[in-house]
Coordinates of C-alpha atoms in Angstrom, one line a residue:
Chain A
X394 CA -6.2 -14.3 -1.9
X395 CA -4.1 -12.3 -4.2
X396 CA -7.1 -12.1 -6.7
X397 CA -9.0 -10.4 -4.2
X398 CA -11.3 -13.2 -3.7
X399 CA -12.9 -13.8 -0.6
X400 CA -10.1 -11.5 1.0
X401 CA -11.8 -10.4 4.2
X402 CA -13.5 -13.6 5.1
X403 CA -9.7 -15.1 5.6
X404 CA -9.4 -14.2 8.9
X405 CA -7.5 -15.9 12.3
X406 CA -9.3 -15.8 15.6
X407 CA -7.4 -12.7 17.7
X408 CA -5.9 -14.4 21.2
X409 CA -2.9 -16.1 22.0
X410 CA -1.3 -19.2 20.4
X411 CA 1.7 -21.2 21.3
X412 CA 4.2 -22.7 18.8
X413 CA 6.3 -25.8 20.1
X414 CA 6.7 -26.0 23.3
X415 CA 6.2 -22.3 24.5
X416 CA 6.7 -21.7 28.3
X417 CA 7.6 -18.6 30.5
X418 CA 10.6 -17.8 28.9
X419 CA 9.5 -17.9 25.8
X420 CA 9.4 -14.7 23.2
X421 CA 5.8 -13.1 22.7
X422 CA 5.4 -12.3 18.9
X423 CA 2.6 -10.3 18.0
X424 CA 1.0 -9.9 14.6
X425 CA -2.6 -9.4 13.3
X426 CA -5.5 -11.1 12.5
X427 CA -5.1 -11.7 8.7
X428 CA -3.8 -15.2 7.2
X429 CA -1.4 -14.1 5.2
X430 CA 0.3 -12.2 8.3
X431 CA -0.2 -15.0 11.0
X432 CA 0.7 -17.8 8.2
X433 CA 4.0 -16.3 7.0
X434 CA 5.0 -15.6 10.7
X435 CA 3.9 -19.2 11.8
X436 CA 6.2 -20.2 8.7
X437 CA 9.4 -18.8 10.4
X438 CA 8.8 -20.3 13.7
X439 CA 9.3 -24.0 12.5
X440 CA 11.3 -25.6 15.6
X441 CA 10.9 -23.0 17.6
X442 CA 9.0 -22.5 20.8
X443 CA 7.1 -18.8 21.1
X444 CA 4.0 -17.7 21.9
X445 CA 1.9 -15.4 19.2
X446 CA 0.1 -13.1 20.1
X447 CA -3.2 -12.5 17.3
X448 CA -4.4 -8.9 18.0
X449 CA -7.8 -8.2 16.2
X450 CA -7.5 -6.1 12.8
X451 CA -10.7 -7.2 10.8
X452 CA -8.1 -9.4 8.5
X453 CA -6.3 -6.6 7.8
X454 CA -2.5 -6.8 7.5
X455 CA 0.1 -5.7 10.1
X456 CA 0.5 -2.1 8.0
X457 CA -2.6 -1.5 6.7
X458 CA -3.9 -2.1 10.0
X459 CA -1.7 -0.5 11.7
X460 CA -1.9 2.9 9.7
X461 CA -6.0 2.5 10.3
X462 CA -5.1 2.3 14.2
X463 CA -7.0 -1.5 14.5
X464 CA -3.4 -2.8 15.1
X465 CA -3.0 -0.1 17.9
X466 CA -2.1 0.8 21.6
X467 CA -5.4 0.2 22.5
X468 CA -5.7 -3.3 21.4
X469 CA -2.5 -4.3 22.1
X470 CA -3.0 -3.6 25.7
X471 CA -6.6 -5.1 25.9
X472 CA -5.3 -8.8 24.3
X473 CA -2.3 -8.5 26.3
X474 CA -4.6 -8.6 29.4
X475 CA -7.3 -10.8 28.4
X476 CA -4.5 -13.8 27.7
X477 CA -3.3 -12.9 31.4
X478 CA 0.2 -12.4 29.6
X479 CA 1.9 -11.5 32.5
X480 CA 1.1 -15.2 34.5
X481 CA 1.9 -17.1 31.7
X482 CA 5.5 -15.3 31.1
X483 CA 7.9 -14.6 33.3
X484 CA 9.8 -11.5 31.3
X485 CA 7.8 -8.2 30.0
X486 CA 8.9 -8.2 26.4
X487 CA 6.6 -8.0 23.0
X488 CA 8.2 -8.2 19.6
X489 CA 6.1 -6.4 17.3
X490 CA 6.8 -6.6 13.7
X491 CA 8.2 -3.4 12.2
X492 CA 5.4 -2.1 10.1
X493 CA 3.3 -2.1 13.2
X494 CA 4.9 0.8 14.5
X495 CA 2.2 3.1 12.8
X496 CA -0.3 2.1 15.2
X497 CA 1.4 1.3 18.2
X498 CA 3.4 4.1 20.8
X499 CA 5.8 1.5 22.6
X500 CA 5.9 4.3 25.4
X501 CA 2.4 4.1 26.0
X502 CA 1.9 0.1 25.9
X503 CA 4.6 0.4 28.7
X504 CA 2.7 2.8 31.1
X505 CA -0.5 0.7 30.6
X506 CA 0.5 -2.7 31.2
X507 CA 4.0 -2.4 32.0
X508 CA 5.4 -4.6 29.0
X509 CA 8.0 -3.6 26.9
X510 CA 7.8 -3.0 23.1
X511 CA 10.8 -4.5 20.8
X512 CA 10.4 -3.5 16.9
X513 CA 11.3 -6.6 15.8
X514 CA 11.9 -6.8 11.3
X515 CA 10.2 -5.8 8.5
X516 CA 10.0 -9.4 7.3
X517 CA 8.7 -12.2 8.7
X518 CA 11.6 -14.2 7.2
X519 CA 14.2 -12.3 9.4
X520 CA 12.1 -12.7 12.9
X521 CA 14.3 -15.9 13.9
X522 CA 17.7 -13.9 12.5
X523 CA 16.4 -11.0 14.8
X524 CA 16.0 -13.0 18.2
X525 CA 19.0 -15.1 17.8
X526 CA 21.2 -11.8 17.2
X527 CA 19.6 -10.5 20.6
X528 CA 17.0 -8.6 18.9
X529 CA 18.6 -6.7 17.1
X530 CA 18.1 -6.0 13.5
X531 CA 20.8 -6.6 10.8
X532 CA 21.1 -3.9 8.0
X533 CA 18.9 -4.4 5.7
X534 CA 16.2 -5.8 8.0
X535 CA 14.6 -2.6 8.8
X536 CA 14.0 -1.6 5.2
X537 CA 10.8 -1.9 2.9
X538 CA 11.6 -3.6 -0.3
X539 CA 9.7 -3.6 -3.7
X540 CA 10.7 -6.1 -5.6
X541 CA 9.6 -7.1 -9.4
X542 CA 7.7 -10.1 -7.6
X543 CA 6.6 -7.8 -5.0
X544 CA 4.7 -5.1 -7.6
X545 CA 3.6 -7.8 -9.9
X546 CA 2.0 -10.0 -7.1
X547 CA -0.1 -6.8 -6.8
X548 CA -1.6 -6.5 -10.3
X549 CA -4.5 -9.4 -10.0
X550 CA -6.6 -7.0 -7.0
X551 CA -6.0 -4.2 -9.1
X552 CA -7.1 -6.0 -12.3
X553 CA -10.3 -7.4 -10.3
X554 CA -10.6 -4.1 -8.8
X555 CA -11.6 -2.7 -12.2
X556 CA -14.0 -5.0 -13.4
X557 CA -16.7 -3.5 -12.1
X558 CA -15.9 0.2 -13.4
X559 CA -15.3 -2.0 -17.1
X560 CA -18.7 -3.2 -16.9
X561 CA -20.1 0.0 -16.1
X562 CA -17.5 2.0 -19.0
X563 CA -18.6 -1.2 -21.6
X564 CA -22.3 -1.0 -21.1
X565 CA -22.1 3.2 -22.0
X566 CA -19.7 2.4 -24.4
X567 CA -21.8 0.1 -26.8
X568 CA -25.2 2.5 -26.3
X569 CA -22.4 5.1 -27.6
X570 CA -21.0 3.2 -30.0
X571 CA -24.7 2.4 -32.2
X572 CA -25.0 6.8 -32.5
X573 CA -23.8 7.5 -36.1
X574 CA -25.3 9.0 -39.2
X575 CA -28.8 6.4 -38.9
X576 CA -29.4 7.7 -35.5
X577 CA -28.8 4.6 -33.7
X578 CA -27.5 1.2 -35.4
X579 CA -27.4 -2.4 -33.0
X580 CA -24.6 -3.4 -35.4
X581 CA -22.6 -0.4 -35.2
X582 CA -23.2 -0.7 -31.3
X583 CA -21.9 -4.0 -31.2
X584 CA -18.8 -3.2 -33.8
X585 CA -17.6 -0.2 -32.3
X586 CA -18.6 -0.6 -28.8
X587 CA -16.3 -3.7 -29.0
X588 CA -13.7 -2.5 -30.0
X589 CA -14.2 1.0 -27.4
X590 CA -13.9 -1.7 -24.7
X591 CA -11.3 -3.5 -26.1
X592 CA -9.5 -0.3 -26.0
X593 CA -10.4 0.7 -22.2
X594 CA -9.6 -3.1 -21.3
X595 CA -5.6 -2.0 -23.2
X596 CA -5.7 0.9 -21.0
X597 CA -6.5 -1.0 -17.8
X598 CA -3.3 -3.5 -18.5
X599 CA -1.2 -0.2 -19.3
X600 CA -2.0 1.2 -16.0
X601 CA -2.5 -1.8 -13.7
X602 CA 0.2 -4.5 -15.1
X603 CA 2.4 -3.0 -17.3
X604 CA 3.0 0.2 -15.2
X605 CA 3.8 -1.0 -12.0
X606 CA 6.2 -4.1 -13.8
X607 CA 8.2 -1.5 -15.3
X608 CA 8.0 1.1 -12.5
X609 CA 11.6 1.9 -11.8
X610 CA 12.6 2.0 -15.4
X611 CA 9.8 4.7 -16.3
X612 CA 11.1 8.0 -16.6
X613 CA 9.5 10.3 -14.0
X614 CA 8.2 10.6 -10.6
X615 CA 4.7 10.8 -10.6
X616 CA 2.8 7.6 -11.5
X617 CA 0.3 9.0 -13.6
X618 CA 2.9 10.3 -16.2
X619 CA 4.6 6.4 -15.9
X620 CA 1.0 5.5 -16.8
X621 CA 0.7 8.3 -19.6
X622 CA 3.6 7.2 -21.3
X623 CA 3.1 2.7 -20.9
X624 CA -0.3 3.7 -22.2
X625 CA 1.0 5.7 -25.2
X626 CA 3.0 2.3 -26.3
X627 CA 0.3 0.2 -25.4
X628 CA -1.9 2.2 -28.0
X629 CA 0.9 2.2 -30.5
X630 CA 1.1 -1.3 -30.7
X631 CA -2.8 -1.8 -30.0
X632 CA -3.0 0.1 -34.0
X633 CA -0.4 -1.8 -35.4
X634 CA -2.2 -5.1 -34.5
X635 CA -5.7 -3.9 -35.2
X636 CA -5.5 -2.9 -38.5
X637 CA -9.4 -1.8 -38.8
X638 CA -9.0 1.5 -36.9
X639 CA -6.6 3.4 -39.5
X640 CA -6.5 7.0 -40.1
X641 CA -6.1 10.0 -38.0
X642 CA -9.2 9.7 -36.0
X643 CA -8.9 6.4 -34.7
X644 CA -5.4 6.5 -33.9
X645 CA -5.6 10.1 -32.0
X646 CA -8.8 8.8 -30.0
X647 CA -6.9 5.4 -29.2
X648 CA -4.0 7.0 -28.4
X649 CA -5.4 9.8 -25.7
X650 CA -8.0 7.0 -24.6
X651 CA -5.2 4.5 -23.3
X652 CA -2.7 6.7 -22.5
X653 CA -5.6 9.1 -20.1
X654 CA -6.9 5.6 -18.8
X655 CA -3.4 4.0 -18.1
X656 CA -2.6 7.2 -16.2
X657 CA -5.6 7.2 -14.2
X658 CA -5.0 3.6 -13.0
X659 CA -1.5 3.8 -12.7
X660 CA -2.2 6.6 -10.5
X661 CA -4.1 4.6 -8.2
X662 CA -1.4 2.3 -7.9
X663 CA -0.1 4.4 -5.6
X664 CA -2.1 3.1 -2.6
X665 CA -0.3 -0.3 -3.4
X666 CA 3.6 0.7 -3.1
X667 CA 5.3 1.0 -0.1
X668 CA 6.8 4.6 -0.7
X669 CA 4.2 7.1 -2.1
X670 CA 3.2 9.6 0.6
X671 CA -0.2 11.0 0.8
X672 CA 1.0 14.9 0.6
X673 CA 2.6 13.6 -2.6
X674 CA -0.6 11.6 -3.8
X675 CA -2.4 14.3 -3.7
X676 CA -0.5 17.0 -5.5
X677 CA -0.1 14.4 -8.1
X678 CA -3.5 14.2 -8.6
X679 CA -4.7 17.9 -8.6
X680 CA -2.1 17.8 -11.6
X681 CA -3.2 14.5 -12.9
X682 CA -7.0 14.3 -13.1
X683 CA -8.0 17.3 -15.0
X684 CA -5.8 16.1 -18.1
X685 CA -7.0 12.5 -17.6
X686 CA -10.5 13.9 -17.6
X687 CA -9.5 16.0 -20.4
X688 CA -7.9 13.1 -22.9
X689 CA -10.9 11.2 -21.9
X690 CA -13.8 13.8 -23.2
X691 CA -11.5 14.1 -26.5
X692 CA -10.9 11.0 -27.4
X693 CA -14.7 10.4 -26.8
X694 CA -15.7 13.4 -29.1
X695 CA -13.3 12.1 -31.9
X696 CA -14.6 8.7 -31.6
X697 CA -18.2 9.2 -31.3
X698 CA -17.4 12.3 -34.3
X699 CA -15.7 10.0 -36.6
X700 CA -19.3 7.8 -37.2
X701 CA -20.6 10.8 -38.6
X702 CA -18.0 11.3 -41.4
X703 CA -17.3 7.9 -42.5
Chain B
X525 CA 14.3 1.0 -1.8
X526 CA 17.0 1.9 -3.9
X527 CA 15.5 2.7 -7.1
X528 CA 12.0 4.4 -6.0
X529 CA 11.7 7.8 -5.7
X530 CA 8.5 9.7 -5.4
X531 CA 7.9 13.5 -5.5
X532 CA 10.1 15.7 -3.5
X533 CA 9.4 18.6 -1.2
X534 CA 6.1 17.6 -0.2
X535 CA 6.1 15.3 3.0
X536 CA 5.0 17.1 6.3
X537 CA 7.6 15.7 8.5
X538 CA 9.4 18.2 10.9
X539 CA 11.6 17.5 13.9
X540 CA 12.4 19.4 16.7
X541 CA 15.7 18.8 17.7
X542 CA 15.4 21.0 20.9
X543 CA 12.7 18.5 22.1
X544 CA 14.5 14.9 20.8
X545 CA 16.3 13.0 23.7
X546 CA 18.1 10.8 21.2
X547 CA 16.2 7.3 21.9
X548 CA 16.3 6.7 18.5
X549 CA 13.4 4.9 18.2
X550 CA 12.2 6.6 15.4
X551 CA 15.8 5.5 13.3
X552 CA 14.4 1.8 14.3
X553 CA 10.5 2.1 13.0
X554 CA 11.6 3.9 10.1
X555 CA 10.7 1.5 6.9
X556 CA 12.5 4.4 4.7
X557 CA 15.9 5.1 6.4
X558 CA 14.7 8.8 7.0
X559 CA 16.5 9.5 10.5
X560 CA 20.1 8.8 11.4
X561 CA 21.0 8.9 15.4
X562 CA 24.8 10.2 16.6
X563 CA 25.5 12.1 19.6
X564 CA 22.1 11.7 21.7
X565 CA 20.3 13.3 18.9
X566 CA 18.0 12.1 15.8
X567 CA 18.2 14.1 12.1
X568 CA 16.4 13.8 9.0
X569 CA 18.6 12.5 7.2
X570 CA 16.3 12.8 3.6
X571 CA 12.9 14.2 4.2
X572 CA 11.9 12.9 0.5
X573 CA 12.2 9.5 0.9
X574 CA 9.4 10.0 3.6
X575 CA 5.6 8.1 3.3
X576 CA 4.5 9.8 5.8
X577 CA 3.2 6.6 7.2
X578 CA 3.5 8.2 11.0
X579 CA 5.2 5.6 12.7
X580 CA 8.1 7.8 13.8
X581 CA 5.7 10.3 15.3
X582 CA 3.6 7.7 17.0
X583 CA 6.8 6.6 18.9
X584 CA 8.4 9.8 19.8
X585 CA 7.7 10.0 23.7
X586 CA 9.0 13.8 23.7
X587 CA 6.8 14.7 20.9
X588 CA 10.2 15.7 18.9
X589 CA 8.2 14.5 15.4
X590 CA 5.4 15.9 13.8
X591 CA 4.1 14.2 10.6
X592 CA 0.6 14.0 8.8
X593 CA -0.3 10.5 8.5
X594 CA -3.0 9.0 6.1
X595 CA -3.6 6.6 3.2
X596 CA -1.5 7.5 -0.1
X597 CA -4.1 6.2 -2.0
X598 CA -5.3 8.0 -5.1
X599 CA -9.1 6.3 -4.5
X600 CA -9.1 7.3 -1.1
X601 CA -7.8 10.7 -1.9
X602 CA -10.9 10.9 -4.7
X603 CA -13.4 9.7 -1.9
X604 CA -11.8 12.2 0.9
X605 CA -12.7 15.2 -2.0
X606 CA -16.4 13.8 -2.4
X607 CA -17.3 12.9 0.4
X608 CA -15.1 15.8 3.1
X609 CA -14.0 13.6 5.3
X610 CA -10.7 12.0 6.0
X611 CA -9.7 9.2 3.3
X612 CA -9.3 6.1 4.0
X613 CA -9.2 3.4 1.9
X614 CA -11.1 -0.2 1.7
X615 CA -9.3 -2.1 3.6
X616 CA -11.3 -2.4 6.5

């Protein structure tokens, strides 16, 4: 799951389940279709006896979902009556998790099927804290968090995620890499196209491992200059341990190839963390790209340059 | 989320006291501790530490909160600009 793998086809059938021995006065918990959201919820409620209730998000997590409108009003309502909720239990409350809230206007769900909307945690984990303390939420419950674990659980979709734009970049770069004095050479294509991936691959880590590891420690706001700089290191030590690419030339072109791709994927990491805003994503990026773009075109001018004057 | 901060002055959240009636729901589906409630009435208590993820706004029966939801995705952001429509990202 965390590799991206089959992501979508891990889904739970939408409806309602029961957990122990769930009867009319039972809590309604309501989450969304994905495993990962119905699992760790179903974790919690060991012992206890509540009723879930699955809305259908395509496998989408609770936020995700929610901030796409799948975990909504409208489907809230419709699951809500197609399980009959309201013969089965004899109170009109839902507990929705937290991060729901995007999607779902507690007033409305009201006025349509006359239950009432409690915003339960943030966490799965504190669901059983919440009820027992009268649903209500402790401090510290209603709060994202983004933990070491948290960022670095994200780097495997974001490393499979750029796979496919490596094997694109490695193809161009080894046709690139055989232009040189003799027109085109298959063993300089193989030589320096090599190490031209081995050198985007350096930038990917930069941007989509190393960045968001070291996120709060990076100087800076905006996540492509956190990228800039991991990259910059990353190429530093990259030309300490390849001691074939000496000299200006290399080392300028290495440097402003890591450090514009480490940016750039850094960058996108921003979809991934629970606090980037999208007015803020975008300025960043009106800022960000053309000097991405920029480092990019140079340090593939120096690099396919320097075969000519060896 | 002590430790995160992302760029300030840009989030389009704005709240019309004159409208709130002190609910405070939006205090409650706030993932970012942007709204503090006292005396019937909700305020913002940092605007920077907003997403923008529109949950506030979603639950504000007297339409006190107006915010600009979307994805802050940088790829979605890139296929918003190509394509002109909306972004959105992958997910589903």
């Amino acid at each position: 799951m965390r590799w991206g793998i089959g992501r979508g086809s891990w889904r739970v059938a939408p409806g309602l389940y029961c957990v122990g021995e769930a009867g009319p006065g039972s809590p309604v918990l309501v989450t969304a279709n994905c495993k990962m959201s119905f699992d760790a919820l179903r974790r919690e409620l060991d012992g206890v006896d509540a009723w879930i209730l699955v809305l259908d998000t395509a496998g989408v997590n609770v936020w995700c979902a929610a901030g796409k409108g799948t975990f909504g009003t409208g489907e809230l309502v419709r699951r809500v009556r197609a399980a009959r909720l309201e013969r089965l239990v004899s109170h009109r409350r839902l507990v929705l998790p937290q991060l729901g809230a995007p999607g779902v206007a507690a007033h409305r769900v009201r006025e349509e099927c006359g239950f009432t909307v409690t915003y339960g945690p943030v966490r799965a984990k504190d669901v059983l804290r919440f009820m027992e303390n009268g649903m209500k939420a402790e401090p510290g419950m209603r709060a994202v968090t983004f933990t070491a674990m948290e960022r670095l659980s994200l780097a495997p979709v974001e490393l499979v995620g750029s796979l496919k734009p490596l094997a694109w970049a490695s193809a161009a770069l080894f046709l690139l890499g055989g232009i040189g004095p003799g027109i085109f050479s298959p063993g300089n294509a193989w030589h320096r196209g090599a190490g031209a991936v081995a050198v985007c691959v350096a930038g990917i880590l930069g941007g989509a491992a190393l960045t968001p590891l070291l996120l709060p420690w990076l100087p800076g706001r905006a996540f492509s200059a956190k990228g800039a700089l991991v990259g910059a290191v990353v190429a530093g030590a990259f030309l300490a341990a390849d001691g074939t690419s000496t000299g200006a030339i290399p080392g300028v072109a290495t440097t402003l190839a890591v450090s514009g791709i480490s940016s750039f994927v850094a960058m996108n990491f921003t979809g991934a963390t629970p606090f980037t805003s999208p007015s803020g994503v975008e300025k960043e990026m009106r800022r960000a790209i053309p000097l991405q773009a920029a480092s990019a075109v140079l340090a593939a001018a120096l690099w396919i340059g320097e075969a000519f004057i060896r | 989320m002590r430790g995160f901060s992302y760029l300030e002055g840009v989030s389009t959240l704005r709240l019309d006291p004159g409208r709130c009636n002190g609910c405070g729901l939006c205090e409650q589906v706030c993932p970012h501790d942007v709204f503090s409630v006292s005396g019937g009435k909700a305020a913002v208590v940092d605007r920077d530490r907003c997403m923008e993820c529109g949950a506030c706004a979603m639950n504000c029966r007297p339409a006190a909160i107006s915010v600009t939801p979307g994805v802050g995705c940088a790829t979605a952001i890139i296929g918003g600009w190509i394509s002109g429509a909306k972004p959105s990202c992958g997910c589903a």
